[in-house]
mmCIF file of C-alpha atoms and ligand atoms in Angstrom:
data_model
loop_
_atom_site.group_PDB
_atom_site.id
_atom_site.type_symbol
_atom_site.label_atom_id
_atom_site.label_comp_id
_atom_site.label_asym_id
_atom_site.label_seq_id
_atom_site.Cartn_x
_atom_site.Cartn_y
_atom_site.Cartn_z
ATOM 1 C CA UNK A 1 0.000 0.000 0.000
ATOM 2 C CA UNK A 2 1.420 3.342 -1.008
ATOM 3 C CA UNK A 3 1.459 6.090 1.590
ATOM 4 C CA UNK A 4 0.003 8.433 -1.040
ATOM 5 C CA UNK A 5 -3.107 6.376 -1.761
ATOM 6 C CA UNK A 6 -6.357 8.283 -1.918
ATOM 7 C CA UNK A 7 -9.264 5.869 -1.513
ATOM 8 C CA UNK A 8 -11.775 8.702 -1.859
ATOM 9 C CA UNK A 9 -10.750 9.158 -5.501
ATOM 10 C CA UNK A 10 -11.844 5.681 -6.537
ATOM 11 C CA UNK A 11 -15.086 5.847 -8.473
ATOM 12 C CA UNK A 12 -17.688 3.098 -8.250
ATOM 13 C CA UNK A 13 -17.557 2.488 -12.001
ATOM 14 C CA UNK A 14 -13.780 2.266 -12.091
ATOM 15 C CA UNK A 15 -12.618 -0.915 -13.857
ATOM 16 C CA UNK A 16 -9.792 -1.188 -11.326
ATOM 17 C CA UNK A 17 -11.416 -0.582 -7.922
ATOM 18 C CA UNK A 18 -8.610 -2.320 -6.045
ATOM 19 C CA UNK A 19 -5.926 -0.025 -7.330
ATOM 20 C CA UNK A 20 -5.380 3.016 -5.178
ATOM 21 C CA UNK A 21 -5.020 6.016 -7.441
ATOM 22 C CA UNK A 22 -2.472 8.593 -6.553
ATOM 23 C CA UNK A 23 -3.595 12.171 -5.886
ATOM 24 C CA UNK A 24 -4.204 14.187 -9.058
ATOM 25 C CA UNK A 25 -2.345 17.275 -7.874
ATOM 26 C CA UNK A 26 1.431 17.208 -7.436
ATOM 27 C CA UNK A 27 3.010 19.318 -4.726
ATOM 28 C CA UNK A 28 4.414 22.728 -5.715
ATOM 29 C CA UNK A 29 7.921 21.468 -4.955
ATOM 30 C CA UNK A 30 7.478 18.481 -7.265
ATOM 31 C CA UNK A 31 6.068 20.704 -10.056
ATOM 32 C CA UNK A 32 9.140 22.906 -9.730
ATOM 33 C CA UNK A 33 11.459 19.923 -9.839
ATOM 34 C CA UNK A 34 9.840 17.705 -12.502
ATOM 35 C CA UNK A 35 7.270 19.910 -14.254
ATOM 36 C CA UNK A 36 9.353 21.559 -16.952
ATOM 37 C CA UNK A 37 9.623 18.334 -18.950
ATOM 38 C CA UNK A 38 5.804 18.232 -19.214
ATOM 39 C CA UNK A 39 5.020 21.956 -19.466
ATOM 40 C CA UNK A 40 3.800 21.689 -23.085
ATOM 41 C CA UNK A 41 1.439 18.733 -22.570
ATOM 42 C CA UNK A 42 -2.175 19.653 -23.321
ATOM 43 C CA UNK A 43 -3.562 16.954 -21.013
ATOM 44 C CA UNK A 44 -2.756 18.527 -17.663
ATOM 45 C CA UNK A 45 -3.933 15.484 -15.696
ATOM 46 C CA UNK A 46 -1.419 13.431 -17.636
ATOM 47 C CA UNK A 47 1.259 16.027 -16.869
ATOM 48 C CA UNK A 48 0.325 16.008 -13.171
ATOM 49 C CA UNK A 49 0.389 12.211 -13.000
ATOM 50 C CA UNK A 50 3.791 12.180 -14.734
ATOM 51 C CA UNK A 51 5.141 14.652 -12.185
ATOM 52 C CA UNK A 52 3.709 12.681 -9.237
ATOM 53 C CA UNK A 53 5.082 9.402 -10.569
ATOM 54 C CA UNK A 54 8.511 10.884 -11.352
ATOM 55 C CA UNK A 55 8.616 12.093 -7.747
ATOM 56 C CA UNK A 56 7.489 8.850 -6.098
ATOM 57 C CA UNK A 57 9.738 6.796 -8.370
ATOM 58 C CA UNK A 58 12.723 8.919 -7.416
ATOM 59 C CA UNK A 59 11.793 8.467 -3.749
ATOM 60 C CA UNK A 60 11.830 4.707 -4.532
ATOM 61 C CA UNK A 61 8.205 4.295 -3.460
ATOM 62 C CA UNK A 62 7.299 2.672 -6.797
ATOM 63 C CA UNK A 63 9.321 1.001 -9.532
ATOM 64 C CA UNK A 64 9.295 2.235 -13.119
ATOM 65 C CA UNK A 65 7.222 -0.854 -14.030
ATOM 66 C CA UNK A 66 4.428 0.078 -11.635
ATOM 67 C CA UNK A 67 3.818 3.491 -13.183
ATOM 68 C CA UNK A 68 0.657 4.303 -15.133
ATOM 69 C CA UNK A 69 2.542 6.987 -17.086
ATOM 70 C CA UNK A 70 5.766 6.654 -19.084
ATOM 71 C CA UNK A 71 8.602 9.029 -18.280
ATOM 72 C CA UNK A 72 10.368 8.384 -21.603
ATOM 73 C CA UNK A 73 7.402 8.854 -23.938
ATOM 74 C CA UNK A 74 5.476 11.328 -21.733
ATOM 75 C CA UNK A 75 2.269 9.358 -22.234
ATOM 76 C CA UNK A 76 -0.198 7.137 -20.405
ATOM 77 C CA UNK A 77 1.379 3.679 -20.112
ATOM 78 C CA UNK A 78 -1.108 1.917 -22.389
ATOM 79 C CA UNK A 79 -0.412 4.443 -25.176
ATOM 80 C CA UNK A 80 3.274 3.594 -25.616
ATOM 81 C CA UNK A 81 3.540 0.003 -24.360
ATOM 82 C CA UNK A 82 3.740 -1.004 -28.061
ATOM 83 C CA UNK A 83 7.058 0.844 -28.407
ATOM 84 C CA UNK A 84 10.127 -1.427 -28.801
ATOM 85 C CA UNK A 85 11.580 0.426 -25.814
ATOM 86 C CA UNK A 86 9.126 -1.474 -23.588
ATOM 87 C CA UNK A 87 10.505 -4.886 -24.606
ATOM 88 C CA UNK A 88 12.793 -5.886 -21.716
ATOM 89 C CA UNK A 89 14.061 -9.474 -22.044
ATOM 90 C CA UNK A 90 15.927 -9.292 -18.712
ATOM 91 C CA UNK A 91 12.784 -8.673 -16.662
ATOM 92 C CA UNK A 92 10.404 -10.562 -18.980
ATOM 93 C CA UNK A 93 8.374 -7.493 -19.895
ATOM 94 C CA UNK A 94 6.865 -8.075 -23.348
ATOM 95 C CA UNK A 95 9.161 -11.080 -23.730
ATOM 96 C CA UNK A 96 8.356 -14.784 -24.161
ATOM 97 C CA UNK A 97 11.236 -16.661 -22.553
ATOM 98 C CA UNK A 98 10.278 -20.006 -24.116
ATOM 99 C CA UNK A 99 10.523 -18.627 -27.648
ATOM 100 C CA UNK A 100 12.989 -15.849 -26.888
ATOM 101 C CA UNK A 101 10.689 -13.621 -28.857
ATOM 102 C CA UNK A 102 8.897 -10.364 -28.253
ATOM 103 C CA UNK A 103 5.276 -10.186 -27.185
ATOM 104 C CA UNK A 104 2.709 -7.728 -28.445
ATOM 105 C CA UNK A 105 0.180 -5.927 -26.287
ATOM 106 C CA UNK A 106 -3.376 -5.404 -27.459
ATOM 107 C CA UNK A 107 -5.293 -2.676 -25.638
ATOM 108 C CA UNK A 108 -9.036 -2.438 -26.224
ATOM 109 C CA UNK A 109 -9.943 1.151 -25.409
ATOM 110 C CA UNK A 110 -13.671 0.354 -25.299
ATOM 111 C CA UNK A 111 -13.786 -2.756 -23.113
ATOM 112 C CA UNK A 112 -10.595 -1.940 -21.198
ATOM 113 C CA UNK A 113 -9.149 -5.381 -21.869
ATOM 114 C CA UNK A 114 -5.391 -5.782 -22.171
ATOM 115 C CA UNK A 115 -3.753 -8.923 -23.579
ATOM 116 C CA UNK A 116 -0.086 -9.807 -23.970
ATOM 117 C CA UNK A 117 0.632 -12.420 -26.656
ATOM 118 C CA UNK A 118 3.928 -13.861 -27.930
ATOM 119 C CA UNK A 119 4.515 -12.965 -31.569
ATOM 120 C CA UNK A 120 5.996 -16.433 -32.244
ATOM 121 C CA UNK A 121 3.968 -19.045 -30.289
ATOM 122 C CA UNK A 122 0.832 -16.866 -30.167
ATOM 123 C CA UNK A 123 0.259 -17.853 -26.530
ATOM 124 C CA UNK A 124 -0.916 -15.385 -23.913
ATOM 125 C CA UNK A 125 1.923 -14.920 -21.440
ATOM 126 C CA UNK A 126 1.313 -15.859 -17.788
ATOM 127 C CA UNK A 127 4.180 -14.247 -15.956
ATOM 128 C CA UNK A 128 4.479 -11.751 -13.134
ATOM 129 C CA UNK A 129 5.886 -9.165 -15.563
ATOM 130 C CA UNK A 130 2.911 -9.715 -17.863
ATOM 131 C CA UNK A 131 0.406 -9.362 -15.026
ATOM 132 C CA UNK A 132 2.141 -6.114 -14.106
ATOM 133 C CA UNK A 133 1.774 -4.813 -17.695
ATOM 134 C CA UNK A 134 -1.923 -5.737 -17.705
ATOM 135 C CA UNK A 135 -2.479 -4.090 -14.313
ATOM 136 C CA UNK A 136 -0.720 -0.832 -15.169
ATOM 137 C CA UNK A 137 -2.218 -0.559 -18.666
ATOM 138 C CA UNK A 138 -5.750 -1.072 -17.299
ATOM 139 C CA UNK A 139 -5.128 1.555 -14.641
ATOM 140 C CA UNK A 140 -3.658 4.014 -17.157
ATOM 141 C CA UNK A 141 -6.598 3.394 -19.477
ATOM 142 C CA UNK A 142 -8.996 4.210 -16.628
ATOM 143 C CA UNK A 143 -7.005 7.329 -15.695
ATOM 144 C CA UNK A 144 -6.950 8.512 -19.326
ATOM 145 C CA UNK A 145 -10.721 8.052 -19.580
ATOM 146 C CA UNK A 146 -11.238 9.961 -16.358
ATOM 147 C CA UNK A 147 -9.017 12.749 -17.674
ATOM 148 C CA UNK A 148 -10.935 12.946 -20.951
ATOM 149 C CA UNK A 149 -14.254 13.020 -19.093
ATOM 150 C CA UNK A 150 -13.043 15.827 -16.837
ATOM 151 C CA UNK A 151 -11.868 17.859 -19.839
ATOM 152 C CA UNK A 152 -15.214 17.465 -21.614
ATOM 153 C CA UNK A 153 -16.997 18.533 -18.429
ATOM 154 C CA UNK A 154 -14.734 21.571 -18.089
ATOM 155 C CA UNK A 155 -15.426 22.540 -21.718
ATOM 156 C CA UNK A 156 -19.159 22.119 -21.185
ATOM 157 C CA UNK A 157 -19.236 24.314 -18.092
ATOM 158 C CA UNK A 158 -17.023 26.910 -19.819
ATOM 159 C CA UNK A 159 -19.480 26.948 -22.740
ATOM 160 C CA UNK A 160 -22.424 27.257 -20.343
ATOM 161 C CA UNK A 161 -20.779 30.179 -18.554
ATOM 162 C CA UNK A 162 -20.028 32.000 -21.830
HETATM 163 ZN ZN1 LIG B 1 6.741 4.566 -23.001
HETATM 164 ZN ZN1 LIG B 2 6.325 -17.619 -27.301
#
């Protein structure tokens, strides 16, 4: 359990109710320290989550594999998991050890399902690293949806006020 967990932010319709989401607002000190890299991102919730995760990762409270955002690509995890940079044979992330071949990740944005399949044997991988990919991609998918919903709501209320 992370010390930063915010159980009050979990919504009843969240596909990942067990995962404790981190707070959506980074501290001013963390924005100062990590924010510049994400200053141009239009999705501010994404930027805030990147800043929070950079900070907690540097404090060694989570590993890079547990993040729902990607520091390298500056995206939600499910959006760049297809990049070759996320194939890590040493840890077994997107890697079938039996075939020594890479695995592909299919993310269904509508149903929220995430599957990891070896490109050679076509089997779904059943490893701890794979379960971690599925967990983080589902959580990032949910966070991205929540962010989109919040932006639409903000646009609607801005239009209503105009
Ligand atoms: Zn990435
Ligand atoms: Zn295989």
